[in-house]
PDB file of C-alpha atoms in Angstrom:
ATOM      1  CA  MET A   1     110.076  89.563 138.545  1.00  0.00           C
ATOM      2  CA  PRO A   2     112.723  92.826 137.764  1.00  0.00           C
ATOM      3  CA  GLU A   3     111.568  95.232 136.264  1.00  0.00           C
ATOM      4  CA  PRO A   4     110.355  95.362 132.798  1.00  0.00           C
ATOM      5  CA  LEU A   5     112.427  97.287 130.617  1.00  0.00           C
ATOM      6  CA  ALA A   6     110.201  99.310 128.404  1.00  0.00           C
ATOM      7  CA  VAL A   7     112.313 100.766 125.666  1.00  0.00           C
ATOM      8  CA  PHE A   8     110.216 103.178 122.703  1.00  0.00           C
ATOM      9  CA  GLY A   9     112.173 103.061 119.288  1.00  0.00           C
ATOM     10  CA  GLY A  10     111.611 106.098 116.357  1.00  0.00           C
ATOM     11  CA  THR A  11     113.971 108.177 114.862  1.00  0.00           C
ATOM     12  CA  PHE A  12     111.910 111.600 116.425  1.00  0.00           C
ATOM     13  CA  ASP A  13     113.389 114.606 113.603  1.00  0.00           C
ATOM     14  CA  PRO A  14     111.319 115.318 115.235  1.00  0.00           C
ATOM     15  CA  ILE A  15     110.772 114.356 118.767  1.00  0.00           C
ATOM     16  CA  HIS A  16     106.751 115.554 119.416  1.00  0.00           C
ATOM     17  CA  TYR A  17     103.231 115.498 121.390  1.00  0.00           C
ATOM     18  CA  ALA A  18     102.173 112.522 118.920  1.00  0.00           C
ATOM     19  CA  HIS A  19     105.486 110.595 120.750  1.00  0.00           C
ATOM     20  CA  LEU A  20     106.058 111.675 124.286  1.00  0.00           C
ATOM     21  CA  ARG A  21     101.733 111.339 124.602  1.00  0.00           C
ATOM     22  CA  CYS A  22     102.121 107.943 123.516  1.00  0.00           C
ATOM     23  CA  ALA A  23     105.036 107.064 125.304  1.00  0.00           C
ATOM     24  CA  GLU A  24     103.155 108.304 128.865  1.00  0.00           C
ATOM     25  CA  GLN A  25      99.852 106.616 128.137  1.00  0.00           C
ATOM     26  CA  ALA A  26     101.573 102.987 127.873  1.00  0.00           C
ATOM     27  CA  ARG A  27     104.451 103.700 130.582  1.00  0.00           C
ATOM     28  CA  GLN A  28     100.593 104.261 132.843  1.00  0.00           C
ATOM     29  CA  THR A  29      98.974 101.851 131.328  1.00  0.00           C
ATOM     30  CA  LEU A  30     101.676  98.981 131.877  1.00  0.00           C
ATOM     31  CA  GLY A  31     102.024 100.750 135.503  1.00  0.00           C
ATOM     32  CA  LEU A  32     105.598 101.222 135.375  1.00  0.00           C
ATOM     33  CA  GLU A  33     108.060 103.166 136.436  1.00  0.00           C
ATOM     34  CA  THR A  34     110.385 104.427 134.356  1.00  0.00           C
ATOM     35  CA  LEU A  35     109.472 104.530 129.451  1.00  0.00           C
ATOM     36  CA  TYR A  36     113.109 105.161 128.031  1.00  0.00           C
ATOM     37  CA  LEU A  37     113.073 106.792 123.748  1.00  0.00           C
ATOM     38  CA  LEU A  38     115.690 104.699 122.551  1.00  0.00           C
ATOM     39  CA  PRO A  39     116.231 106.807 119.443  1.00  0.00           C
ATOM     40  CA  ALA A  40     117.545 105.297 116.133  1.00  0.00           C
ATOM     41  CA  GLY A  41     120.990 105.960 114.632  1.00  0.00           C
ATOM     42  CA  ASP A  42     120.461 104.353 111.227  1.00  0.00           C
ATOM     43  CA  PRO A  43     117.720 103.255 110.422  1.00  0.00           C
ATOM     44  CA  PRO A  44     118.447 101.053 107.449  1.00  0.00           C
ATOM     45  CA  HIS A  45     114.156 100.371 106.780  1.00  0.00           C
ATOM     46  CA  LYS A  46     113.594 104.241 106.533  1.00  0.00           C
ATOM     47  CA  LYS A  47     114.699 107.664 105.345  1.00  0.00           C
ATOM     48  CA  THR A  48     118.421 108.933 106.523  1.00  0.00           C
ATOM     49  CA  PRO A  49     117.292 111.637 109.277  1.00  0.00           C
ATOM     50  CA  PHE A  50     117.320 115.296 108.487  1.00  0.00           C
ATOM     51  CA  THR A  51     118.819 115.947 111.575  1.00  0.00           C
ATOM     52  CA  ASN A  52     122.232 114.581 113.296  1.00  0.00           C
ATOM     53  CA  ALA A  53     122.974 112.730 115.883  1.00  0.00           C
ATOM     54  CA  GLY A  54     123.044 115.387 118.406  1.00  0.00           C
ATOM     55  CA  GLN A  55     120.641 117.243 117.268  1.00  0.00           C
ATOM     56  CA  ARG A  56     118.099 114.780 117.673  1.00  0.00           C
ATOM     57  CA  LEU A  57     119.189 114.394 120.658  1.00  0.00           C
ATOM     58  CA  GLU A  58     119.522 117.239 122.593  1.00  0.00           C
ATOM     59  CA  MET A  59     115.480 117.827 121.648  1.00  0.00           C
ATOM     60  CA  LEU A  60     115.101 114.379 123.229  1.00  0.00           C
ATOM     61  CA  ARG A  61     116.883 116.051 125.792  1.00  0.00           C
ATOM     62  CA  LEU A  62     114.573 119.767 125.991  1.00  0.00           C
ATOM     63  CA  ALA A  63     111.013 117.561 125.485  1.00  0.00           C
ATOM     64  CA  GLN A  64     112.709 115.351 128.542  1.00  0.00           C
ATOM     65  CA  ALA A  65     112.311 118.192 130.695  1.00  0.00           C
ATOM     66  CA  GLU A  66     107.596 118.362 130.199  1.00  0.00           C
ATOM     67  CA  PHE A  67     107.595 114.961 130.767  1.00  0.00           C
ATOM     68  CA  PRO A  68     110.877 113.327 133.577  1.00  0.00           C
ATOM     69  CA  THR A  69     109.113 110.066 133.497  1.00  0.00           C
ATOM     70  CA  LEU A  70     110.207 109.129 130.594  1.00  0.00           C
ATOM     71  CA  GLY A  71     113.947 108.003 129.282  1.00  0.00           C
ATOM     72  CA  ILE A  72     116.636 107.752 127.065  1.00  0.00           C
ATOM     73  CA  ASP A  73     118.059 105.371 125.981  1.00  0.00           C
ATOM     74  CA  ASP A  74     121.041 106.786 123.486  1.00  0.00           C
ATOM     75  CA  ARG A  75     122.893 103.417 122.567  1.00  0.00           C
ATOM     76  CA  GLU A  76     122.144 104.038 118.946  1.00  0.00           C
ATOM     77  CA  LEU A  77     123.376 107.595 118.309  1.00  0.00           C
ATOM     78  CA  ARG A  78     126.735 106.715 120.308  1.00  0.00           C
ATOM     79  CA  ARG A  79     126.945 102.489 117.781  1.00  0.00           C
ATOM     80  CA  GLU A  80     128.754 103.182 114.075  1.00  0.00           C
ATOM     81  CA  GLY A  81     127.196 101.735 111.492  1.00  0.00           C
ATOM     82  CA  PRO A  82     123.071 100.875 110.716  1.00  0.00           C
ATOM     83  CA  SER A  83     120.471 100.678 113.323  1.00  0.00           C
ATOM     84  CA  PHE A  84     119.115  97.873 114.286  1.00  0.00           C
ATOM     85  CA  MET A  85     116.379  96.741 116.649  1.00  0.00           C
ATOM     86  CA  ALA A  86     117.409  92.918 116.582  1.00  0.00           C
ATOM     87  CA  ASP A  87     121.292  93.977 117.802  1.00  0.00           C
ATOM     88  CA  THR A  88     119.849  96.386 120.166  1.00  0.00           C
ATOM     89  CA  LEU A  89     117.391  93.996 122.156  1.00  0.00           C
ATOM     90  CA  GLY A  90     120.462  91.742 121.836  1.00  0.00           C
ATOM     91  CA  GLU A  91     122.207  93.924 123.427  1.00  0.00           C
ATOM     92  CA  LEU A  92     120.086  94.881 126.573  1.00  0.00           C
ATOM     93  CA  ARG A  93     118.937  91.272 126.846  1.00  0.00           C
ATOM     94  CA  ALA A  94     122.675  91.060 127.620  1.00  0.00           C
ATOM     95  CA  GLU A  95     122.157  94.187 129.876  1.00  0.00           C
ATOM     96  CA  HIS A  96     118.878  92.407 132.038  1.00  0.00           C
ATOM     97  CA  PRO A  97     118.716  88.238 131.332  1.00  0.00           C
ATOM     98  CA  ALA A  98     116.373  88.025 133.428  1.00  0.00           C
ATOM     99  CA  ARG A  99     114.173  90.908 133.128  1.00  0.00           C
ATOM    100  CA  PRO A 100     110.631  91.059 130.702  1.00  0.00           C
ATOM    101  CA  LEU A 101     111.687  93.366 127.571  1.00  0.00           C
ATOM    102  CA  LEU A 102     109.470  95.919 126.697  1.00  0.00           C
ATOM    103  CA  PHE A 103     109.538  96.611 122.738  1.00  0.00           C
ATOM    104  CA  LEU A 104     107.221  99.200 122.427  1.00  0.00           C
ATOM    105  CA  ASP A 105     106.836 100.784 118.093  1.00  0.00           C
ATOM    106  CA  GLY A 106     103.155 102.495 115.615  1.00  0.00           C
ATOM    107  CA  GLN A 107     101.561 100.788 114.103  1.00  0.00           C
ATOM    108  CA  ASP A 108     102.394 101.805 111.142  1.00  0.00           C
ATOM    109  CA  SER A 109     106.029 100.460 111.546  1.00  0.00           C
ATOM    110  CA  LEU A 110     104.884  97.023 112.757  1.00  0.00           C
ATOM    111  CA  ASN A 111     102.844  96.980 109.734  1.00  0.00           C
ATOM    112  CA  LYS A 112     106.704  96.679 107.686  1.00  0.00           C
ATOM    113  CA  LEU A 113     108.171  94.499 110.031  1.00  0.00           C
ATOM    114  CA  HIS A 114     108.791  92.307 108.474  1.00  0.00           C
ATOM    115  CA  VAL A 115     111.495  94.389 105.858  1.00  0.00           C
ATOM    116  CA  TRP A 116     113.839  94.163 109.758  1.00  0.00           C
ATOM    117  CA  TYR A 117     116.769  92.549 109.538  1.00  0.00           C
ATOM    118  CA  GLN A 118     116.804  89.255 111.724  1.00  0.00           C
ATOM    119  CA  TRP A 119     113.381  90.308 113.205  1.00  0.00           C
ATOM    120  CA  ARG A 120     111.516  86.862 114.465  1.00  0.00           C
ATOM    121  CA  ARG A 121     115.488  87.732 115.956  1.00  0.00           C
ATOM    122  CA  ILE A 122     113.095  90.434 118.299  1.00  0.00           C
ATOM    123  CA  PHE A 123     110.155  88.116 119.858  1.00  0.00           C
ATOM    124  CA  GLU A 124     112.706  85.692 120.690  1.00  0.00           C
ATOM    125  CA  LEU A 125     114.558  88.925 122.577  1.00  0.00           C
ATOM    126  CA  ALA A 126     111.859  90.630 123.358  1.00  0.00           C
ATOM    127  CA  HIS A 127     107.524  90.812 124.631  1.00  0.00           C
ATOM    128  CA  VAL A 128     106.508  93.475 120.939  1.00  0.00           C
ATOM    129  CA  ILE A 129     104.151  96.020 122.118  1.00  0.00           C
ATOM    130  CA  THR A 130     101.802  97.821 119.111  1.00  0.00           C
ATOM    131  CA  PHE A 131      99.694 101.315 119.787  1.00  0.00           C
ATOM    132  CA  PRO A 132      97.259 102.816 116.567  1.00  0.00           C
ATOM    133  CA  ARG A 133      98.618 105.674 114.637  1.00  0.00           C
ATOM    134  CA  PRO A 134      96.041 107.924 112.848  1.00  0.00           C
ATOM    135  CA  HIS A 135      94.731 106.236 108.987  1.00  0.00           C
ATOM    136  CA  VAL A 136      96.773 102.723 109.481  1.00  0.00           C
ATOM    137  CA  LYS A 137      94.735  99.325 109.918  1.00  0.00           C
ATOM    138  CA  PRO A 138      96.713  96.580 111.268  1.00  0.00           C
ATOM    139  CA  ASP A 139      98.531  95.214 107.772  1.00  0.00           C
ATOM    140  CA  TYR A 140     101.288  92.603 107.824  1.00  0.00           C
ATOM    141  CA  VAL A 141     101.930  89.778 104.889  1.00  0.00           C
ATOM    142  CA  PRO A 142     101.168  86.573 105.768  1.00  0.00           C
ATOM    143  CA  GLU A 143     103.821  85.267 107.262  1.00  0.00           C
ATOM    144  CA  LEU A 144     104.350  88.518 110.521  1.00  0.00           C
ATOM    145  CA  ALA A 145     100.745  87.687 110.738  1.00  0.00           C
ATOM    146  CA  ARG A 146     101.479  84.283 112.069  1.00  0.00           C
ATOM    147  CA  GLU A 147     104.283  85.298 114.306  1.00  0.00           C
ATOM    148  CA  ILE A 148     102.558  87.573 116.035  1.00  0.00           C
ATOM    149  CA  ASP A 149      98.893  85.297 116.014  1.00  0.00           C
ATOM    150  CA  GLN A 150     101.003  82.767 118.135  1.00  0.00           C
ATOM    151  CA  ARG A 151     102.543  85.559 120.355  1.00  0.00           C
ATOM    152  CA  ARG A 152      98.933  87.611 121.448  1.00  0.00           C
ATOM    153  CA  SER A 153      99.455  88.213 125.231  1.00  0.00           C
ATOM    154  CA  ASP A 154      98.436  89.636 127.611  1.00  0.00           C
ATOM    155  CA  PRO A 155      99.464  92.371 130.234  1.00  0.00           C
ATOM    156  CA  GLN A 156      99.678  90.152 132.577  1.00  0.00           C
ATOM    157  CA  SER A 157     102.020  87.887 130.422  1.00  0.00           C
ATOM    158  CA  VAL A 158     104.643  90.142 129.307  1.00  0.00           C
ATOM    159  CA  LEU A 159     104.845  92.010 132.570  1.00  0.00           C
ATOM    160  CA  THR A 160     106.308  88.709 134.236  1.00  0.00           C
ATOM    161  CA  SER A 161     107.793  87.097 131.333  1.00  0.00           C
ATOM    162  CA  PRO A 162     111.205  87.855 129.620  1.00  0.00           C
ATOM    163  CA  ALA A 163     110.383  88.189 126.292  1.00  0.00           C
ATOM    164  CA  GLY A 164     108.716  86.695 123.922  1.00  0.00           C
ATOM    165  CA  GLY A 165     104.332  87.310 123.468  1.00  0.00           C
ATOM    166  CA  PHE A 166     103.113  89.975 121.536  1.00  0.00           C
ATOM    167  CA  LEU A 167     100.419  92.916 123.180  1.00  0.00           C
ATOM    168  CA  HIS A 168      98.012  95.811 121.491  1.00  0.00           C
ATOM    169  CA  LEU A 169      97.296  98.997 123.644  1.00  0.00           C
ATOM    170  CA  ASP A 170      94.284 100.925 122.482  1.00  0.00           C
ATOM    171  CA  LEU A 171      96.211 104.577 123.397  1.00  0.00           C
ATOM    172  CA  GLU A 172      94.569 107.099 122.885  1.00  0.00           C
ATOM    173  CA  LEU A 173      95.368 108.133 118.645  1.00  0.00           C
ATOM    174  CA  ILE A 174      97.049 110.976 118.384  1.00  0.00           C
ATOM    175  CA  TYR A 175      97.216 113.467 115.112  1.00  0.00           C
ATOM    176  CA  ILE A 176     100.723 115.207 115.141  1.00  0.00           C
ATOM    177  CA  SER A 177     103.456 113.419 112.621  1.00  0.00           C
ATOM    178  CA  ALA A 178     107.293 114.951 112.149  1.00  0.00           C
ATOM    179  CA  THR A 179     106.682 114.550 108.271  1.00  0.00           C
ATOM    180  CA  ALA A 180     103.354 116.907 109.236  1.00  0.00           C
ATOM    181  CA  ILE A 181     105.957 118.818 111.336  1.00  0.00           C
ATOM    182  CA  GLN A 182     109.135 119.193 108.988  1.00  0.00           C
ATOM    183  CA  GLU A 183     106.118 120.527 106.038  1.00  0.00           C
ATOM    184  CA  THR A 184     105.047 122.995 108.175  1.00  0.00           C
ATOM    185  CA  LEU A 185     108.031 123.976 109.197  1.00  0.00           C
ATOM    186  CA  ARG A 186     109.161 124.023 105.331  1.00  0.00           C
ATOM    187  CA  GLN A 187     106.481 126.487 104.933  1.00  0.00           C
ATOM    188  CA  GLY A 188     107.635 128.297 107.330  1.00  0.00           C
ATOM    189  CA  ALA A 189     103.683 127.629 109.322  1.00  0.00           C
ATOM    190  CA  SER A 190     103.752 127.553 112.508  1.00  0.00           C
ATOM    191  CA  ALA A 191     103.868 124.040 114.583  1.00  0.00           C
ATOM    192  CA  SER A 192     102.817 125.722 118.669  1.00  0.00           C
ATOM    193  CA  GLY A 193     100.984 122.650 120.435  1.00  0.00           C
ATOM    194  CA  MET A 194     102.998 119.913 118.312  1.00  0.00           C
ATOM    195  CA  LEU A 195     105.568 119.457 120.000  1.00  0.00           C
ATOM    196  CA  PRO A 196     106.804 121.100 122.815  1.00  0.00           C
ATOM    197  CA  ASP A 197     107.826 124.983 122.981  1.00  0.00           C
ATOM    198  CA  SER A 198     111.648 124.186 124.199  1.00  0.00           C
ATOM    199  CA  VAL A 199     112.128 121.831 121.135  1.00  0.00           C
ATOM    200  CA  LEU A 200     110.694 124.416 118.895  1.00  0.00           C
ATOM    201  CA  ALA A 201     112.499 127.162 120.642  1.00  0.00           C
ATOM    202  CA  TYR A 202     115.409 124.762 119.386  1.00  0.00           C
ATOM    203  CA  ILE A 203     114.353 123.971 115.799  1.00  0.00           C
ATOM    204  CA  ASP A 204     114.385 128.096 115.980  1.00  0.00           C
ATOM    205  CA  GLU A 205     118.107 128.802 117.285  1.00  0.00           C
ATOM    206  CA  ASN A 206     120.218 125.762 114.998  1.00  0.00           C
ATOM    207  CA  GLY A 207     117.504 126.631 111.900  1.00  0.00           C
ATOM    208  CA  LEU A 208     116.583 123.315 111.501  1.00  0.00           C
ATOM    209  CA  TYR A 209     114.086 121.634 108.488  1.00  0.00           C
ATOM    210  CA  PRO A 210     114.682 125.155 107.114  1.00  0.00           C
ATOM    211  CA  ARG A 211     112.221 127.232 104.242  1.00  0.00           C
ATOM    212  CA  SER A 212     111.986 124.881 101.234  1.00  0.00           C
TER     213      SER A 212
END
């Protein structure tokens, strides 16, 4: 079986240590050589990103220097129109027909998976892997709960089969969020320690998330 391909989707507005450390913990837990951060271009189920695609990609590249085992897949930033994860995973599956494909997302996003475009197709294309988020418990509508229950797997299964499983990783809770960082910066307070210094310097130099 080929090496699994794992992607961690998110807006990353901005990228911060909860994103990075969770991604690195997941990579180590699953025994992967690389795990790819997959920034959303135009996510229809979330607020429009405050920063543009180029700025978010540059922040990811700066953060990557501190976490070299994390890769970046910028295909959604290069694609025009809404960013649908089902379409992105479809592209990856076409490029890698036999590889185990792992889609990672936090519990807060997974709770809303049922409103995503062609959400059932996501399970057909990849294994869905989730991890805890602070103050968020599993809260699924019945149809999503049934889908998850039918697909619960173990790590060995998701690493040795192409798609179709569900796995929860009990990663460390990290109490940082992009919303909190944005609010902190808009109040003129320091966000030091919440994200890499290089990313924070880029934010300052480019006047991102200005004081309200």
